[in-house]
Amino acid sequence: MPKNILTRGHSRTLTKHHKAAIAGVAALGTAALAFSATPSNAETIATGAPVKTAPVAVATSAPATTTQVAGVTTSLQNVKGTVTDQLATETIKLDTFAAKQKAVVAAALAKQKAEAAAVLAKQKAAAEAVRKAAQARALKAAASRSAQRPQVQSAAVQSYTNNLDGWIRHALDIMHSKGIPGSYNGLHRNIMRESSGNPMAINNWDINAINGIPSKGLLQVIPPTFNAYHVAGTSWNIYDPVANITAAANYAADRYGSIDNVNSAY
């Protein structure tokens, strides 16, 4: 086999020149095929008649490419517009949903706030009612103390002389507080008859003395009678003037109706 006498440099040069020629031949072949497949509107091909070759405008691929790119661009624009519209719609939906959620949350917070305010108002009203009730009780207690204070003060400042007159008056105040009847004159008359006003008087000669229970004090009361008719709040000493008078008056009221009804030994 003969050796390839072409050098690598020549091979590369021929290849570059032939690329343009091959592209042109391909274009002409494509145009010829298109022409032969589509007959002209102006002429009818007859059998045996010579075929007239009409000039064929060979269009390059650039315009077709431009048209295709423009179509793709239009389609992309349409797609872009559709996507933009969809996004805008979704955005509106999301904004509406967010607004509704915000309104729901605001309503819930307002309800909680109103309920808390109502509870607080009830608590304040209850506390105020308790405070007013306590204040009313305090005022009532103060008024009661004020009403009682003059009586206490009167009792505190009340004084009695340490003599027969003072003993009778003191005994009368106690008798009246206990509901025991009697008068100053009735007490005085019986005291003078029984003891002549001596609180330490004692009878050692009558039947009571013979029985071992002599009469004692201003109204000559025997110990059993004194103990049975003793008036609470007075002394248990039978010789105490006030205790002796009140016990004797209490006994006389029980037996005779009043010390005023006693005019002799009783």
CSV table of C-alpha atoms in Angstrom, one decimal:
chain,number,residue,atom,x,y,z
A,1,MET,CA,0.0,0.0,0.0
A,2,PRO,CA,1.4,3.4,-1.0
A,3,LYS,CA,2.2,5.6,2.0
A,4,ASN,CA,0.2,8.7,2.8
A,5,ILE,CA,2.3,11.4,1.4
A,6,LEU,CA,0.2,14.2,2.8
A,7,THR,CA,1.6,15.9,5.8
A,8,ARG,CA,-0.4,16.7,8.9
A,9,GLY,CA,-0.3,20.4,8.0
A,10,HIS,CA,-1.8,19.8,4.6
A,11,SER,CA,-4.5,17.6,6.1
A,12,ARG,CA,-5.6,20.3,8.5
A,13,THR,CA,-5.7,23.0,5.8
A,14,LEU,CA,-7.9,20.9,3.5
A,15,THR,CA,-10.3,20.1,6.2
A,16,LYS,CA,-10.9,23.8,7.0
A,17,HIS,CA,-11.6,24.7,3.4
A,18,HIS,CA,-13.9,21.8,2.9
A,19,LYS,CA,-16.1,22.6,5.9
A,20,ALA,CA,-17.5,25.6,4.1
A,21,ALA,CA,-18.0,23.8,0.8
A,22,ILE,CA,-19.8,20.9,2.5
A,23,ALA,CA,-22.2,23.3,4.3
A,24,GLY,CA,-23.0,25.0,1.0
A,25,VAL,CA,-23.6,21.7,-0.8
A,26,ALA,CA,-25.9,20.5,2.0
A,27,ALA,CA,-27.9,23.7,1.8
A,28,LEU,CA,-28.3,23.4,-2.0
A,29,GLY,CA,-29.3,19.8,-1.7
A,30,THR,CA,-32.0,20.6,0.9
A,31,ALA,CA,-33.3,23.4,-1.3
A,32,ALA,CA,-33.5,21.1,-4.4
A,33,LEU,CA,-35.4,18.4,-2.5
A,34,ALA,CA,-37.9,21.0,-1.3
A,35,PHE,CA,-38.4,22.3,-4.8
A,36,SER,CA,-38.8,18.9,-6.4
A,37,ALA,CA,-41.4,17.9,-3.7
A,38,THR,CA,-43.5,21.1,-4.2
A,39,PRO,CA,-44.6,21.9,-7.8
A,40,SER,CA,-45.1,25.5,-8.9
A,41,ASN,CA,-48.7,26.9,-8.9
A,42,ALA,CA,-48.1,28.7,-12.3
A,43,GLU,CA,-47.0,25.7,-14.3
A,44,THR,CA,-48.1,22.1,-14.9
A,45,ILE,CA,-45.4,19.6,-15.6
A,46,ALA,CA,-46.2,17.7,-18.9
A,47,THR,CA,-44.7,14.4,-20.0
A,48,GLY,CA,-41.8,14.9,-22.4
A,49,ALA,CA,-41.9,18.7,-21.9
A,50,PRO,CA,-38.7,20.3,-20.9
A,51,VAL,CA,-38.7,21.3,-17.3
A,52,LYS,CA,-38.1,24.8,-16.5
A,53,THR,CA,-36.3,25.4,-13.4
A,54,ALA,CA,-37.6,28.3,-11.4
A,55,PRO,CA,-35.2,30.2,-9.3
A,56,VAL,CA,-35.2,28.9,-5.8
A,57,ALA,CA,-34.7,31.1,-2.9
A,58,VAL,CA,-32.5,29.4,-0.5
A,59,ALA,CA,-33.4,30.5,3.0
A,60,THR,CA,-30.7,30.3,5.6
A,61,SER,CA,-31.4,28.8,8.9
A,62,ALA,CA,-31.0,32.1,10.8
A,63,PRO,CA,-34.6,33.4,10.2
A,64,ALA,CA,-36.1,30.1,11.3
A,65,THR,CA,-34.0,30.1,14.3
A,66,THR,CA,-35.1,33.7,15.1
A,67,THR,CA,-38.7,32.7,14.7
A,68,GLN,CA,-38.3,29.7,16.9
A,69,VAL,CA,-36.5,31.7,19.6
A,70,ALA,CA,-39.2,34.4,19.4
A,71,GLY,CA,-41.9,31.7,19.9
A,72,VAL,CA,-40.0,30.3,22.9
A,73,THR,CA,-39.7,33.8,24.3
A,74,THR,CA,-43.4,34.4,23.9
A,75,SER,CA,-44.2,31.1,25.5
A,76,LEU,CA,-41.8,31.8,28.4
A,77,GLN,CA,-43.5,35.2,28.8
A,78,ASN,CA,-46.9,33.6,28.9
A,79,VAL,CA,-45.6,31.0,31.4
A,80,LYS,CA,-44.1,33.8,33.4
A,81,GLY,CA,-47.3,35.8,33.4
A,82,THR,CA,-49.3,32.7,34.4
A,83,VAL,CA,-46.9,32.0,37.3
A,84,THR,CA,-46.9,35.6,38.4
A,85,ASP,CA,-50.8,35.6,38.4
A,86,GLN,CA,-50.8,32.4,40.4
A,87,LEU,CA,-48.3,33.8,42.9
A,88,ALA,CA,-50.3,37.0,43.2
A,89,THR,CA,-53.5,35.0,43.8
A,90,GLU,CA,-51.8,32.8,46.4
A,91,THR,CA,-50.3,35.9,48.1
A,92,ILE,CA,-53.8,37.4,48.3
A,93,LYS,CA,-55.1,34.2,49.8
A,94,LEU,CA,-52.3,34.0,52.3
A,95,ASP,CA,-52.8,37.7,53.2
A,96,THR,CA,-56.6,37.0,53.7
A,97,PHE,CA,-55.9,34.0,55.8
A,98,ALA,CA,-53.3,35.9,57.9
A,99,ALA,CA,-55.8,38.7,58.4
A,100,LYS,CA,-58.5,36.2,59.5
A,101,GLN,CA,-56.1,34.5,61.9
A,102,LYS,CA,-55.0,37.9,63.3
A,103,ALA,CA,-58.7,38.8,63.8
A,104,VAL,CA,-59.4,35.5,65.6
A,105,VAL,CA,-56.4,36.0,67.9
A,106,ALA,CA,-57.4,39.6,68.6
A,107,ALA,CA,-60.9,38.5,69.4
A,108,ALA,CA,-59.6,35.8,71.7
A,109,LEU,CA,-57.3,38.2,73.5
A,110,ALA,CA,-60.1,40.8,73.8
A,111,LYS,CA,-62.4,38.1,75.3
A,112,GLN,CA,-59.7,37.0,77.8
A,113,LYS,CA,-59.1,40.6,78.7
A,114,ALA,CA,-62.8,41.2,79.2
A,115,GLU,CA,-63.2,38.0,81.3
A,116,ALA,CA,-60.2,39.0,83.4
A,117,ALA,CA,-61.6,42.5,83.9
A,118,ALA,CA,-64.9,41.0,85.0
A,119,VAL,CA,-63.2,38.7,87.5
A,120,LEU,CA,-61.2,41.5,88.8
A,121,ALA,CA,-64.3,43.7,89.1
A,122,LYS,CA,-66.1,40.9,91.1
A,123,GLN,CA,-63.1,40.5,93.4
A,124,LYS,CA,-62.9,44.2,94.0
A,125,ALA,CA,-66.6,44.4,94.7
A,126,ALA,CA,-66.4,41.4,97.1
A,127,ALA,CA,-63.4,43.0,98.9
A,128,GLU,CA,-65.3,46.3,99.0
A,129,ALA,CA,-68.3,44.6,100.5
A,130,VAL,CA,-66.2,42.9,103.1
A,131,ARG,CA,-64.5,46.2,103.9
A,132,LYS,CA,-67.8,48.0,104.3
A,133,ALA,CA,-69.2,45.2,106.4
A,134,ALA,CA,-66.2,45.3,108.7
A,135,GLN,CA,-66.5,49.1,108.8
A,136,ALA,CA,-70.2,48.9,109.7
A,137,ARG,CA,-69.4,46.3,112.5
A,138,ALA,CA,-66.7,48.6,113.8
A,139,LEU,CA,-69.0,51.6,113.8
A,140,LYS,CA,-71.7,49.6,115.5
A,141,ALA,CA,-69.3,48.3,118.1
A,142,ALA,CA,-68.0,51.8,118.7
A,143,ALA,CA,-71.6,53.1,119.0
A,144,SER,CA,-72.4,50.3,121.5
A,145,ARG,CA,-69.3,51.2,123.5
A,146,SER,CA,-70.3,54.8,123.4
A,147,ALA,CA,-73.7,53.9,124.7
A,148,GLN,CA,-72.3,51.8,127.4
A,149,ARG,CA,-69.6,54.1,128.4
A,150,PRO,CA,-71.8,56.7,130.2
A,151,GLN,CA,-73.3,53.9,132.3
A,152,VAL,CA,-69.9,52.6,133.2
A,153,GLN,CA,-68.6,56.0,134.0
A,154,SER,CA,-71.7,56.7,136.1
A,155,ALA,CA,-71.1,53.5,138.0
A,156,ALA,CA,-67.5,54.3,138.4
A,157,VAL,CA,-68.0,57.8,139.7
A,158,GLN,CA,-71.0,56.8,141.9
A,159,SER,CA,-69.9,56.8,145.5
A,160,TYR,CA,-71.6,56.1,148.7
A,161,THR,CA,-70.9,57.4,152.2
A,162,ASN,CA,-69.7,54.9,154.7
A,163,ASN,CA,-72.7,55.4,157.0
A,164,LEU,CA,-76.2,54.1,157.3
A,165,ASP,CA,-77.5,56.5,154.6
A,166,GLY,CA,-74.8,55.4,152.2
A,167,TRP,CA,-75.4,51.7,152.9
A,168,ILE,CA,-79.1,52.0,152.3
A,169,ARG,CA,-78.7,53.9,149.1
A,170,HIS,CA,-76.0,51.5,147.8
A,171,ALA,CA,-78.3,48.5,148.7
A,172,LEU,CA,-81.3,50.1,146.9
A,173,ASP,CA,-79.3,50.5,143.7
A,174,ILE,CA,-78.3,46.8,143.8
A,175,MET,CA,-81.9,45.8,144.7
A,176,HIS,CA,-83.3,47.8,141.7
A,177,SER,CA,-80.8,46.2,139.3
A,178,LYS,CA,-81.9,42.7,140.5
A,179,GLY,CA,-85.6,43.5,140.6
A,180,ILE,CA,-85.9,43.3,144.4
A,181,PRO,CA,-88.7,45.6,145.7
A,182,GLY,CA,-88.1,48.0,148.6
A,183,SER,CA,-87.9,51.7,149.5
A,184,TYR,CA,-85.5,53.8,151.5
A,185,ASN,CA,-88.1,54.4,154.2
A,186,GLY,CA,-89.0,50.7,154.5
A,187,LEU,CA,-85.3,49.7,154.9
A,188,HIS,CA,-84.5,52.5,157.3
A,189,ARG,CA,-87.5,51.8,159.5
A,190,ASN,CA,-86.8,48.1,159.9
A,191,ILE,CA,-83.0,48.7,160.4
A,192,MET,CA,-83.6,51.1,163.2
A,193,ARG,CA,-86.0,48.6,164.9
A,194,GLU,CA,-83.7,45.6,164.5
A,195,SER,CA,-80.2,47.0,165.1
A,196,SER,CA,-80.5,50.7,165.7
A,197,GLY,CA,-78.2,51.1,162.7
A,198,ASN,CA,-75.3,49.0,164.1
A,199,PRO,CA,-73.9,46.7,161.4
A,200,MET,CA,-72.1,44.5,164.1
A,201,ALA,CA,-75.3,43.9,166.1
A,202,ILE,CA,-75.9,40.3,167.3
A,203,ASN,CA,-78.9,38.8,169.2
A,204,ASN,CA,-77.7,36.3,171.8
A,205,TRP,CA,-80.9,35.8,173.7
A,206,ASP,CA,-83.8,34.9,171.4
A,207,ILE,CA,-84.8,31.4,170.2
A,208,ASN,CA,-82.4,31.6,167.3
A,209,ALA,CA,-79.5,32.2,169.6
A,210,ILE,CA,-80.7,29.3,171.8
A,211,ASN,CA,-80.6,27.1,168.7
A,212,GLY,CA,-77.0,28.3,167.9
A,213,ILE,CA,-77.9,30.5,165.0
A,214,PRO,CA,-78.1,34.0,166.3
A,215,SER,CA,-79.4,36.9,164.2
A,216,LYS,CA,-76.7,39.3,163.0
A,217,GLY,CA,-76.2,42.6,161.2
A,218,LEU,CA,-78.3,45.6,160.4
A,219,LEU,CA,-81.5,43.6,159.7
A,220,GLN,CA,-80.7,40.7,162.1
A,221,VAL,CA,-80.5,37.9,159.6
A,222,ILE,CA,-79.6,34.4,160.7
A,223,PRO,CA,-76.8,32.7,158.7
A,224,PRO,CA,-79.0,30.1,156.9
A,225,THR,CA,-81.3,32.8,155.6
A,226,PHE,CA,-78.4,35.0,154.6
A,227,ASN,CA,-76.8,32.2,152.7
A,228,ALA,CA,-80.1,31.2,151.0
A,229,TYR,CA,-81.0,34.7,149.9
A,230,HIS,CA,-77.5,36.1,149.3
A,231,VAL,CA,-77.5,38.6,146.4
A,232,ALA,CA,-74.8,38.0,143.7
A,233,GLY,CA,-72.2,40.7,143.6
A,234,THR,CA,-72.2,41.5,147.3
A,235,SER,CA,-70.0,40.2,150.0
A,236,TRP,CA,-70.5,36.8,151.7
A,237,ASN,CA,-69.7,38.4,155.1
A,238,ILE,CA,-73.0,38.6,157.0
A,239,TYR,CA,-71.8,41.7,158.9
A,240,ASP,CA,-71.2,43.6,155.6
A,241,PRO,CA,-73.9,46.3,155.7
A,242,VAL,CA,-74.9,46.2,152.0
A,243,ALA,CA,-74.8,42.4,151.8
A,244,ASN,CA,-76.9,42.1,155.0
A,245,ILE,CA,-79.5,44.7,153.7
A,246,THR,CA,-79.9,43.1,150.2
A,247,ALA,CA,-80.1,39.5,151.5
A,248,ALA,CA,-82.8,40.5,154.2
A,249,ALA,CA,-84.8,42.5,151.5
A,250,ASN,CA,-84.6,39.6,149.1
A,251,TYR,CA,-86.0,37.3,151.9
A,252,ALA,CA,-88.7,39.7,152.8
A,253,ALA,CA,-89.7,40.1,149.1
A,254,ASP,CA,-90.0,36.3,148.8
A,255,ARG,CA,-92.1,35.9,152.0
A,256,TYR,CA,-94.0,39.2,152.4
A,257,GLY,CA,-93.8,40.8,149.0
A,258,SER,CA,-91.5,43.6,150.0
A,259,ILE,CA,-89.4,44.8,153.0
A,260,ASP,CA,-91.9,47.7,153.1
A,261,ASN,CA,-94.6,45.3,154.3
A,262,VAL,CA,-92.5,44.3,157.4
A,263,ASN,CA,-93.3,46.1,160.6
A,264,SER,CA,-92.1,43.7,163.2
A,265,ALA,CA,-90.0,40.7,163.7
A,266,TYR,CA,-89.9,38.7,160.6
